[in-house]
Coordinates of N, CA and C in Angstrom, one line a residue:
X1 N 0.9 -1.2 0.0 CA 0.0 0.0 0.0 C 0.9 1.2 0.0
X2 N 0.7 2.1 -0.9 CA 1.5 3.4 -1.0 C 0.8 4.5 -0.3
X3 N 1.6 5.2 0.4 CA 1.0 6.4 1.1 C 1.1 7.6 0.2
X4 N 0.0 8.4 0.1 CA 0.0 9.6 -0.7 C 0.7 10.7 0.1
X5 N 1.6 11.4 -0.5 CA 2.3 12.4 0.2 C 1.8 13.8 -0.3
X6 N 1.9 14.7 0.6 CA 1.5 16.1 0.3 C 2.5 16.8 -0.6
X7 N 2.0 17.3 -1.7 CA 2.9 18.1 -2.6 C 2.9 19.5 -2.0
X8 N 4.1 20.0 -1.5 CA 4.2 21.3 -0.9 C 3.7 22.4 -1.8
X9 N 2.9 23.3 -1.2 CA 2.4 24.5 -2.0 C 3.3 25.7 -1.6
X10 N 3.7 26.4 -2.7 CA 4.5 27.6 -2.5 C 3.8 28.7 -3.2
X11 N 3.6 29.8 -2.4 CA 2.9 31.0 -2.8 C 4.1 31.9 -3.3
X12 N 4.1 32.1 -4.6 CA 5.1 33.0 -5.3 C 4.5 34.4 -5.4
X13 N 5.1 35.4 -4.8 CA 4.7 36.7 -4.9 C 5.7 37.5 -5.8
X14 N 5.3 37.6 -7.0 CA 6.3 38.2 -8.0 C 5.5 38.9 -9.1
X15 N 5.8 40.2 -9.3 CA 5.0 40.9 -10.3 C 5.6 40.8 -11.7
X16 N 6.8 40.3 -11.9 CA 7.3 40.2 -13.3 C 6.8 38.9 -13.9
X17 N 6.0 38.9 -14.9 CA 5.4 37.7 -15.5 C 6.5 36.7 -15.9
X18 N 7.6 37.2 -16.5 CA 8.6 36.2 -17.0 C 9.3 35.5 -15.8
X19 N 9.6 36.2 -14.8 CA 10.3 35.6 -13.6 C 9.3 34.7 -12.9
X20 N 8.0 35.1 -12.8 CA 7.0 34.2 -12.2 C 6.8 32.9 -13.0
X21 N 6.8 33.0 -14.3 CA 6.7 31.9 -15.1 C 7.9 30.9 -15.0
X22 N 9.1 31.5 -15.0 CA 10.3 30.7 -14.8 C 10.3 30.0 -13.5
X23 N 9.9 30.7 -12.4 CA 9.8 30.1 -11.1 C 8.8 29.0 -11.0
X24 N 7.7 29.2 -11.6 CA 6.6 28.2 -11.6 C 7.1 26.9 -12.3
X25 N 7.7 27.1 -13.4 CA 8.2 25.9 -14.2 C 9.3 25.1 -13.3
X26 N 10.2 25.9 -12.7 CA 11.2 25.2 -11.9 C 10.7 24.6 -10.7
X27 N 9.7 25.2 -10.0 CA 9.1 24.7 -8.8 C 8.3 23.4 -9.1
X28 N 7.5 23.5 -10.2 CA 6.7 22.3 -10.6 C 7.7 21.1 -10.9
X29 N 8.8 21.4 -11.6 CA 9.7 20.4 -12.0 C 10.4 19.8 -10.7
X30 N 10.5 20.6 -9.7 CA 11.0 20.1 -8.4 C 9.9 19.5 -7.5
X31 N 8.8 19.2 -8.0 CA 7.6 18.6 -7.4 C 7.0 19.4 -6.3
X32 N 6.9 20.7 -6.6 CA 6.1 21.6 -5.7 C 4.9 22.1 -6.5
X33 N 3.9 22.6 -5.8 CA 2.8 23.2 -6.4 C 3.1 24.7 -6.3
X34 N 3.0 25.5 -7.4 CA 3.3 26.9 -7.4 C 2.0 27.7 -7.6
X35 N 1.8 28.6 -6.7 CA 0.6 29.5 -6.9 C 1.2 30.9 -7.0
X36 N 0.9 31.6 -8.1 CA 1.5 32.9 -8.4 C 0.5 34.0 -8.1
X37 N 1.0 35.0 -7.4 CA 0.2 36.3 -7.2 C 1.1 37.4 -7.6
X38 N 0.6 38.5 -8.0 CA 1.4 39.6 -8.5 C 1.6 40.8 -7.6
X39 N 0.8 40.9 -6.5 CA 0.9 42.0 -5.6 C 0.9 41.6 -4.2
X40 N 1.4 42.4 -3.3 CA 1.4 42.2 -1.9 C 0.0 42.1 -1.3
X41 N -0.9 42.9 -1.8 CA -2.2 42.9 -1.2 C -2.9 41.6 -1.6
X42 N -2.8 41.1 -2.8 CA -3.4 39.8 -3.2 C -2.8 38.7 -2.3
X43 N -1.4 38.8 -2.1 CA -0.8 37.7 -1.3 C -1.3 37.7 0.1
X44 N -1.5 38.9 0.7 CA -2.0 39.0 2.1 C -3.4 38.5 2.1
X45 N -4.2 38.9 1.1 CA -5.6 38.4 1.1 C -5.7 36.9 0.9
X46 N -4.8 36.3 0.1 CA -4.8 34.9 -0.1 C -4.4 34.2 1.2
X47 N -3.5 34.8 1.9 CA -3.1 34.2 3.2 C -4.1 34.2 4.3
X48 N -5.2 35.0 4.1 CA -6.3 35.0 5.1 C -7.1 33.8 4.9
X49 N -7.1 33.2 3.7 CA -8.0 32.0 3.5 C -7.3 30.7 3.2
X50 N -6.0 30.8 2.9 CA -5.2 29.6 2.5 C -3.9 29.7 3.3
X51 N -3.3 28.6 3.5 CA -2.0 28.6 4.1 C -1.0 27.7 3.3
X52 N -0.2 28.3 2.5 CA 0.8 27.6 1.7 C 1.9 27.0 2.7
X53 N 2.7 26.2 2.1 CA 3.8 25.6 2.9 C 5.0 26.5 3.0
X54 N 5.1 27.5 2.0 CA 6.2 28.4 2.0 C 5.8 29.6 1.1
X55 N 6.3 30.8 1.4 CA 6.1 32.0 0.6 C 7.4 32.4 0.0
X56 N 7.4 32.5 -1.3 CA 8.6 33.0 -2.1 C 8.2 34.5 -2.5
X57 N 9.0 35.4 -1.9 CA 8.5 36.8 -1.9 C 9.5 37.8 -2.5
X58 N 9.1 38.5 -3.6 CA 9.9 39.6 -4.1 C 9.7 40.8 -3.2
X59 N 10.7 41.7 -3.3 CA 10.5 42.9 -2.4 C 9.9 44.0 -3.2
X60 N 10.3 44.2 -4.5 CA 9.8 45.3 -5.3 C 8.5 45.0 -6.0
X61 N 7.4 45.2 -5.2 CA 6.1 44.9 -5.7 C 5.4 46.2 -6.1
X62 N 4.4 46.1 -7.0 CA 3.8 47.4 -7.4 C 2.9 48.1 -6.4
X63 N 2.5 47.4 -5.3 CA 1.6 48.1 -4.4 C 2.3 48.3 -3.0
X64 N 2.7 47.3 -2.3 CA 3.4 47.4 -1.1 C 4.7 46.6 -1.1
X65 N 5.6 47.0 -0.3 CA 6.9 46.3 -0.4 C 6.9 44.9 0.2
X66 N 7.8 44.1 -0.3 CA 7.9 42.7 0.3 C 8.3 42.8 1.7
X67 N 9.0 43.8 2.1 CA 9.3 43.9 3.6 C 8.0 44.1 4.4
X68 N 7.1 44.9 3.9 CA 5.9 45.1 4.6 C 5.0 43.8 4.6
X69 N 5.0 43.1 3.5 CA 4.3 41.9 3.4 C 4.8 40.9 4.4
X70 N 6.1 40.8 4.5 CA 6.8 39.8 5.4 C 6.5 40.2 6.9
X71 N 6.6 41.5 7.2 CA 6.2 41.9 8.6 C 4.8 41.6 8.9
X72 N 3.9 41.7 8.0 CA 2.5 41.4 8.2 C 2.3 39.9 8.4
X73 N 3.0 39.1 7.6 CA 3.0 37.7 7.8 C 3.5 37.2 9.2
X74 N 4.5 37.9 9.7 CA 5.1 37.6 11.0 C 4.1 38.0 12.1
X75 N 3.2 38.9 11.9 CA 2.2 39.2 12.9 C 1.1 38.0 12.9
X76 N 1.0 37.3 11.8 CA 0.0 36.2 11.8 C 0.7 34.9 12.1
X77 N 1.9 34.7 11.7 CA 2.5 33.3 11.8 C 3.9 33.5 12.4
X78 N 4.2 32.7 13.4 CA 5.5 32.7 14.0 C 6.6 32.3 13.0
X79 N 7.8 32.8 13.2 CA 8.9 32.4 12.4 C 9.1 30.8 12.5
X80 N 9.3 30.2 11.4 CA 9.4 28.7 11.5 C 8.1 28.0 11.2
X81 N 7.0 28.6 11.4 CA 5.7 27.9 11.1 C 5.3 28.2 9.6
X82 N 5.7 29.3 9.0 CA 5.4 29.6 7.6 C 6.7 30.2 7.1
X83 N 7.6 29.4 6.5 CA 8.8 29.9 6.0 C 8.6 30.9 4.9
X84 N 9.4 32.0 4.9 CA 9.4 33.0 3.9 C 10.8 33.2 3.3
X85 N 10.9 33.1 2.0 CA 12.1 33.3 1.3 C 12.0 34.5 0.5
X86 N 12.8 35.6 0.8 CA 12.8 36.7 -0.1 C 13.7 36.4 -1.2
X87 N 13.2 36.7 -2.4 CA 14.0 36.4 -3.7 C 13.9 37.7 -4.5
X88 N 15.0 38.4 -4.6 CA 14.9 39.8 -5.1 C 16.2 40.1 -5.9
X89 N 16.2 41.2 -6.7 CA 17.4 41.7 -7.3 C 18.2 42.6 -6.3
X90 N 17.5 43.0 -5.2 CA 18.2 43.9 -4.2 C 19.1 43.0 -3.4
X91 N 20.4 43.2 -3.6 CA 21.4 42.3 -3.0 C 22.5 42.9 -2.2
X92 N 22.2 44.2 -1.8 CA 23.2 44.8 -0.9 C 23.0 44.3 0.5
X93 N 24.1 44.2 1.3 CA 24.0 43.7 2.7 C 22.9 44.4 3.5
X94 N 22.8 45.7 3.4 CA 21.8 46.4 4.2 C 20.4 45.9 3.8
X95 N 20.1 45.6 2.6 CA 18.8 45.1 2.1 C 18.6 43.7 2.7
X96 N 19.6 42.9 2.7 CA 19.5 41.6 3.2 C 19.2 41.6 4.7
X97 N 19.9 42.5 5.4 CA 19.7 42.7 6.9 C 18.2 43.1 7.1
X98 N 17.7 44.0 6.3 CA 16.4 44.5 6.5 C 15.4 43.4 6.2
X99 N 15.6 42.6 5.2 CA 14.7 41.5 4.9 C 14.7 40.5 6.0
X100 N 15.8 40.1 6.6 CA 15.9 39.2 7.7 C 15.2 39.8 8.9
X101 N 15.4 41.1 9.2 CA 14.8 41.7 10.3 C 13.3 41.8 10.2
X102 N 12.8 41.9 8.9 CA 11.4 41.9 8.7 C 10.7 40.5 8.9
X103 N 11.6 39.5 9.0 CA 11.0 38.2 9.4 C 11.3 37.1 8.3
X104 N 12.1 37.4 7.3 CA 12.4 36.4 6.3 C 13.2 35.3 6.9
X105 N 13.0 34.0 6.5 CA 13.8 32.9 6.9 C 15.1 32.8 6.1
X106 N 15.0 33.3 4.9 CA 16.2 33.3 3.9 C 16.0 34.5 3.0
X107 N 17.1 35.0 2.5 CA 17.2 36.1 1.6 C 18.1 35.8 0.5
X108 N 17.6 35.6 -0.7 CA 18.4 35.2 -1.9 C 18.3 36.3 -3.0
X109 N 19.4 36.5 -3.7 CA 19.4 37.4 -4.8 C 18.9 36.6 -6.1
X110 N 18.2 37.3 -6.9 CA 17.8 36.7 -8.2 C 19.1 36.4 -9.1
X111 N 20.2 36.9 -8.7 CA 21.4 36.6 -9.4 C 22.0 35.3 -9.0
X112 N 21.5 34.7 -7.9 CA 22.0 33.4 -7.4 C 21.6 32.3 -8.3
X113 N 22.2 31.2 -8.3 CA 21.8 30.0 -9.1 C 20.5 29.5 -8.6
X114 N 19.6 29.1 -9.5 CA 18.3 28.6 -9.2 C 18.4 27.4 -8.3
X115 N 19.5 26.6 -8.4 CA 19.7 25.4 -7.6 C 19.8 25.8 -6.1
X116 N 20.4 27.0 -5.9 CA 20.5 27.5 -4.5 C 19.2 27.8 -3.9
X117 N 18.3 28.4 -4.7 CA 16.9 28.6 -4.3 C 16.2 27.4 -4.0
X118 N 16.3 26.4 -4.8 CA 15.6 25.1 -4.6 C 16.1 24.4 -3.4
X119 N 17.4 24.4 -3.2 CA 18.0 23.8 -2.0 C 17.5 24.5 -0.7
X120 N 17.5 25.8 -0.8 CA 17.0 26.6 0.4 C 15.5 26.3 0.7
X121 N 14.7 26.2 -0.3 CA 13.3 25.8 -0.1 C 13.2 24.4 0.5
X122 N 13.9 23.5 -0.1 CA 13.9 22.1 0.5 C 14.3 22.1 1.9
X123 N 15.4 22.8 2.3 CA 15.9 22.8 3.6 C 14.8 23.4 4.6
X124 N 14.2 24.6 4.2 CA 13.2 25.2 5.1 C 12.0 24.3 5.2
X125 N 11.6 23.7 4.2 CA 10.4 22.8 4.3 C 10.7 21.6 5.2
X126 N 11.9 21.1 5.1 CA 12.2 19.9 5.9 C 12.5 20.2 7.3
X127 N 12.8 21.4 7.6 CA 13.1 21.8 9.0 C 11.9 22.4 9.8
X128 N 10.7 22.4 9.1 CA 9.5 22.9 9.8 C 9.0 21.9 10.8
X129 N 8.4 22.4 11.9 CA 7.8 21.5 12.9 C 6.7 20.7 12.2
X130 N 6.5 19.5 12.7 CA 5.3 18.7 12.2 C 4.0 19.3 12.6
X131 N 3.0 19.3 11.8 CA 1.7 19.9 12.2 C 1.1 19.1 13.4
X132 N 0.5 19.9 14.2 CA -0.1 19.3 15.5 C -1.4 18.5 15.2

């Protein structure tokens, strides 16, 4: 008898359609379910009704910053219960510090290798506490 496993759901908050499409393709190939939203407001609204296994969050969104989205998520979910990976072109150390201070579990540059992103996602998902 085979046990059915849960395919992890990743909420991708990315306004660039090309980047969002590339991420969705790579995530699905890595056996994740990718849900794409284009704005911070839509992401926060979605998180009121659904709970993904991880949030992949851009910082430069058209409505509110990813920093603000992350801070709002941390008001709702403790660190470690809903992993947040900031994935952005902003790669200065001060921006990374701000992202981690806002509550991100990881902060990666879009200039990094996609394999690094996938390894980070796998690590964060595997280190989450088991649901009660």
